[in-house]
Tab-separated table of C-alpha atoms in Angstrom:
chain	number	residue	atom	x	y	z
B	1	MET	CA	-49.654	-70.122	-10.428
B	2	THR	CA	-45.893	-69.682	-10.390
B	3	ILE	CA	-43.793	-71.214	-7.648
B	4	LYS	CA	-41.558	-68.715	-5.896
B	5	PRO	CA	-37.859	-69.393	-6.616
B	6	THR	CA	-35.795	-70.619	-3.680
B	7	LYS	CA	-32.568	-68.973	-2.552
B	8	GLN	CA	-30.736	-71.784	-4.373
B	9	ASP	CA	-32.757	-71.100	-7.544
B	10	LEU	CA	-31.771	-67.439	-7.391
B	11	GLN	CA	-28.095	-68.272	-6.833
B	12	ALA	CA	-28.204	-70.691	-9.781
B	13	ALA	CA	-29.725	-67.966	-11.989
B	14	VAL	CA	-26.555	-65.840	-11.972
B	15	GLU	CA	-25.444	-65.220	-15.549
B	16	LYS	CA	-28.361	-67.155	-17.082
B	17	THR	CA	-30.186	-65.656	-20.030
B	18	ILE	CA	-33.882	-65.601	-20.874
B	19	SER	CA	-35.585	-65.676	-24.258
B	20	ASP	CA	-36.879	-62.554	-25.936
B	21	VAL	CA	-40.593	-62.096	-26.474
B	22	ILE	CA	-40.284	-60.860	-30.038
B	23	ALA	CA	-41.730	-61.028	-33.532
B	24	PRO	CA	-41.352	-58.961	-36.705
B	25	ASP	CA	-43.167	-55.628	-37.084
B	26	LEU	CA	-44.203	-55.073	-33.466
B	27	LYS	CA	-45.808	-51.789	-32.448
B	28	VAL	CA	-43.408	-51.520	-29.483
B	29	LEU	CA	-40.412	-53.580	-28.440
B	30	PHE	CA	-39.869	-52.863	-24.736
B	31	CYS	CA	-36.219	-53.159	-23.788
B	32	GLY	CA	-35.088	-53.706	-20.218
B	33	ILE	CA	-31.541	-53.324	-18.994
B	34	ASN	CA	-30.895	-56.998	-18.205
B	35	PRO	CA	-32.700	-59.843	-16.444
B	36	GLY	CA	-32.614	-59.904	-12.668
B	37	LEU	CA	-32.077	-63.085	-10.687
B	38	TYR	CA	-35.814	-63.646	-10.237
B	39	SER	CA	-36.297	-63.428	-14.017
B	40	GLY	CA	-33.342	-65.724	-14.614
B	41	ALA	CA	-34.753	-68.286	-12.182
B	42	THR	CA	-38.265	-68.205	-13.667
B	43	GLY	CA	-37.439	-67.546	-17.323
B	44	HIS	CA	-39.886	-64.615	-17.407
B	45	HIS	CA	-39.170	-60.939	-17.978
B	46	PHE	CA	-39.748	-58.498	-15.113
B	47	ALA	CA	-40.641	-61.416	-12.831
B	48	ARG	CA	-39.570	-60.008	-9.462
B	49	PRO	CA	-42.712	-59.183	-7.465
B	50	GLY	CA	-41.494	-55.640	-6.720
B	51	ASN	CA	-40.981	-54.816	-10.381
B	52	ARG	CA	-43.679	-52.480	-11.640
B	53	PHE	CA	-43.484	-53.293	-15.367
B	54	TRP	CA	-46.642	-55.397	-15.639
B	55	LYS	CA	-48.708	-53.063	-13.451
B	56	THR	CA	-47.459	-50.058	-15.407
B	57	LEU	CA	-48.294	-51.649	-18.766
B	58	HIS	CA	-51.817	-52.334	-17.574
B	59	ALA	CA	-52.288	-48.896	-15.993
B	60	ALA	CA	-51.037	-47.242	-19.202
B	61	GLY	CA	-53.483	-49.224	-21.351
B	62	PHE	CA	-51.053	-51.573	-23.101
B	63	SER	CA	-52.943	-54.603	-21.756
B	64	GLN	CA	-56.636	-55.173	-21.080
B	65	LYS	CA	-55.861	-57.073	-17.903
B	66	LEU	CA	-52.962	-57.170	-15.491
B	67	LEU	CA	-50.653	-59.796	-16.942
B	68	ALA	CA	-48.429	-61.973	-14.809
B	69	PRO	CA	-44.824	-62.502	-15.932
B	70	GLN	CA	-45.635	-66.067	-17.019
B	71	GLU	CA	-48.195	-64.583	-19.437
B	72	GLN	CA	-45.526	-62.512	-21.199
B	73	ASN	CA	-46.223	-64.076	-24.611
B	74	GLU	CA	-49.741	-62.589	-24.481
B	75	LEU	CA	-48.095	-59.267	-25.349
B	76	LEU	CA	-47.326	-60.516	-28.857
B	77	LYS	CA	-51.061	-60.754	-29.636
B	78	ASN	CA	-51.320	-56.989	-29.176
B	79	GLY	CA	-48.124	-56.151	-31.062
B	80	TYR	CA	-45.732	-55.749	-28.144
B	81	GLY	CA	-42.535	-57.556	-27.207
B	82	ILE	CA	-39.701	-57.588	-24.682
B	83	THR	CA	-35.927	-57.799	-24.951
B	84	ASN	CA	-32.936	-56.544	-22.950
B	85	ILE	CA	-29.836	-54.503	-23.697
B	86	CYS	CA	-27.671	-57.048	-21.888
B	87	GLU	CA	-28.550	-60.735	-21.767
B	88	ARG	CA	-26.620	-61.671	-18.621
B	89	THR	CA	-28.635	-62.129	-15.447
B	90	THR	CA	-27.382	-60.215	-12.406
B	91	ALA	CA	-28.697	-59.332	-8.973
B	92	ARG	CA	-28.494	-55.611	-9.843
B	93	ALA	CA	-28.040	-53.732	-13.107
B	94	ASP	CA	-25.054	-51.864	-11.653
B	95	GLU	CA	-23.119	-55.165	-11.830
B	96	LEU	CA	-22.927	-54.724	-15.611
B	97	THR	CA	-19.798	-53.127	-17.033
B	98	THR	CA	-19.816	-50.164	-19.379
B	99	GLU	CA	-18.294	-52.426	-22.018
B	100	GLU	CA	-21.174	-54.920	-21.652
B	101	ILE	CA	-23.732	-52.151	-22.014
B	102	VAL	CA	-22.035	-50.714	-25.112
B	103	ALA	CA	-21.769	-54.190	-26.671
B	104	GLY	CA	-25.391	-54.844	-25.741
B	105	GLY	CA	-26.401	-51.626	-27.486
B	106	ALA	CA	-24.719	-52.834	-30.687
B	107	LYS	CA	-26.517	-56.196	-30.477
B	108	LEU	CA	-29.791	-54.410	-29.798
B	109	ARG	CA	-29.370	-52.253	-32.921
B	110	ALA	CA	-28.870	-55.400	-35.016
B	111	LYS	CA	-31.945	-57.022	-33.438
B	112	VAL	CA	-34.063	-53.948	-34.131
B	113	LEU	CA	-32.918	-53.857	-37.770
B	114	ARG	CA	-33.856	-57.530	-38.092
B	115	PHE	CA	-37.313	-57.353	-36.448
B	116	GLN	CA	-38.193	-53.737	-37.348
B	117	PRO	CA	-40.563	-52.727	-34.551
B	118	LYS	CA	-42.207	-49.343	-35.027
B	119	VAL	CA	-40.853	-48.176	-31.651
B	120	LEU	CA	-38.044	-49.371	-29.412
B	121	ALA	CA	-38.902	-48.353	-25.841
B	122	VAL	CA	-35.728	-48.447	-23.746
B	123	LEU	CA	-36.535	-48.727	-20.037
B	124	GLY	CA	-33.717	-46.922	-18.273
B	125	ILE	CA	-32.281	-43.527	-19.168
B	126	THR	CA	-28.796	-44.089	-17.749
B	127	THR	CA	-28.312	-47.355	-19.608
B	128	TYR	CA	-29.692	-45.810	-22.802
B	129	ARG	CA	-27.180	-42.960	-22.503
B	130	ILE	CA	-24.322	-45.461	-22.253
B	131	ALA	CA	-25.531	-48.012	-24.819
B	132	PHE	CA	-26.317	-45.385	-27.460
B	133	ASN	CA	-23.579	-42.896	-26.554
B	134	HIS	CA	-26.026	-40.067	-25.852
B	135	PRO	CA	-24.908	-38.738	-22.457
B	136	LYS	CA	-27.398	-35.846	-22.494
B	137	ALA	CA	-30.487	-37.846	-23.560
B	138	VAL	CA	-33.765	-37.152	-21.766
B	139	LEU	CA	-36.918	-39.231	-21.389
B	140	GLY	CA	-39.305	-39.440	-24.318
B	141	LEU	CA	-38.939	-39.680	-28.077
B	142	GLN	CA	-35.334	-39.500	-29.289
B	143	SER	CA	-34.165	-37.889	-32.530
B	144	GLU	CA	-32.118	-40.976	-33.425
B	145	ARG	CA	-33.679	-43.908	-35.271
B	146	ILE	CA	-32.538	-47.436	-35.943
B	147	GLY	CA	-33.540	-47.898	-39.570
B	148	GLU	CA	-37.195	-46.824	-39.528
B	149	THR	CA	-37.640	-47.653	-35.827
B	150	ARG	CA	-38.164	-44.711	-33.519
B	151	ILE	CA	-36.586	-44.800	-30.067
B	152	TRP	CA	-38.490	-43.791	-26.946
B	153	VAL	CA	-36.813	-43.731	-23.519
B	154	LEU	CA	-38.844	-44.445	-20.392
B	155	PRO	CA	-37.848	-44.835	-16.741
B	156	ASN	CA	-36.871	-48.262	-15.532
B	157	PRO	CA	-39.904	-49.791	-13.744
B	158	SER	CA	-37.763	-51.635	-11.206
B	159	GLY	CA	-38.892	-51.266	-7.633
B	160	LEU	CA	-35.334	-50.060	-6.967
B	161	ASN	CA	-36.001	-46.938	-9.064
B	162	ALA	CA	-37.387	-44.622	-6.404
B	163	HIS	CA	-37.345	-41.586	-8.703
B	164	TYR	CA	-40.722	-42.488	-10.202
B	165	GLN	CA	-43.911	-43.405	-8.391
B	166	ALA	CA	-46.423	-45.812	-9.962
B	167	ASN	CA	-48.689	-43.018	-11.248
B	168	ASP	CA	-45.745	-41.186	-12.831
B	169	LEU	CA	-44.576	-44.349	-14.583
B	170	ALA	CA	-48.061	-45.075	-15.884
B	171	GLU	CA	-48.405	-41.534	-17.245
B	172	LEU	CA	-45.077	-41.701	-19.105
B	173	PHE	CA	-45.907	-45.130	-20.575
B	174	ARG	CA	-49.423	-43.865	-21.457
B	175	ARG	CA	-47.897	-41.000	-23.485
B	176	LEU	CA	-46.030	-43.544	-25.591
B	177	ARG	CA	-49.184	-45.617	-26.147
B	178	GLU	CA	-51.278	-42.574	-27.047
B	179	THR	CA	-48.631	-41.315	-29.477
B	180	ILE	CA	-48.623	-44.661	-31.275
B	181	GLU	CA	-52.426	-44.867	-31.363
B	182	ASN	CA	-52.764	-41.308	-32.692
B	183	GLU	CA	-50.537	-42.151	-35.646
B	184	LYS	CA	-52.849	-44.858	-37.030
């Protein structure tokens, strides 16, 4: 059981960073925008209770059970990992500057070349457009690659993203999983 961060914990989390969940040759490296305060306070990706990442992964078949944020390293056993475009913790992603996002995109490319996942799944179309300089990009598989790594763009699962309901998110994530499984 994880203890809920206090208001002081959340305030202290500003500009903290959290460790990647990463290993070489993953099937999918999921990439968030940046850690939120709740994640910074707990040290776990997508830790805010309203974030739909863990529920979406489970509903889309990426995990056999609904994982809690503190179980994030369980993903590695199945060939999945988590990173972020920007490392800095903020209350909201819109606190990041364009320059930070562009610089984060360059760091992400280097990380992908080093770890060589089969797919980089960027969670957030607007941030992807900025970080990769593709202003007209749409959701799904991108034509660009980083080395041999394919890039797939999915909606951000944040509870603040009202454009996608839980079922819609799960279906889009499921398409990615099924595409990967059909290539075996």
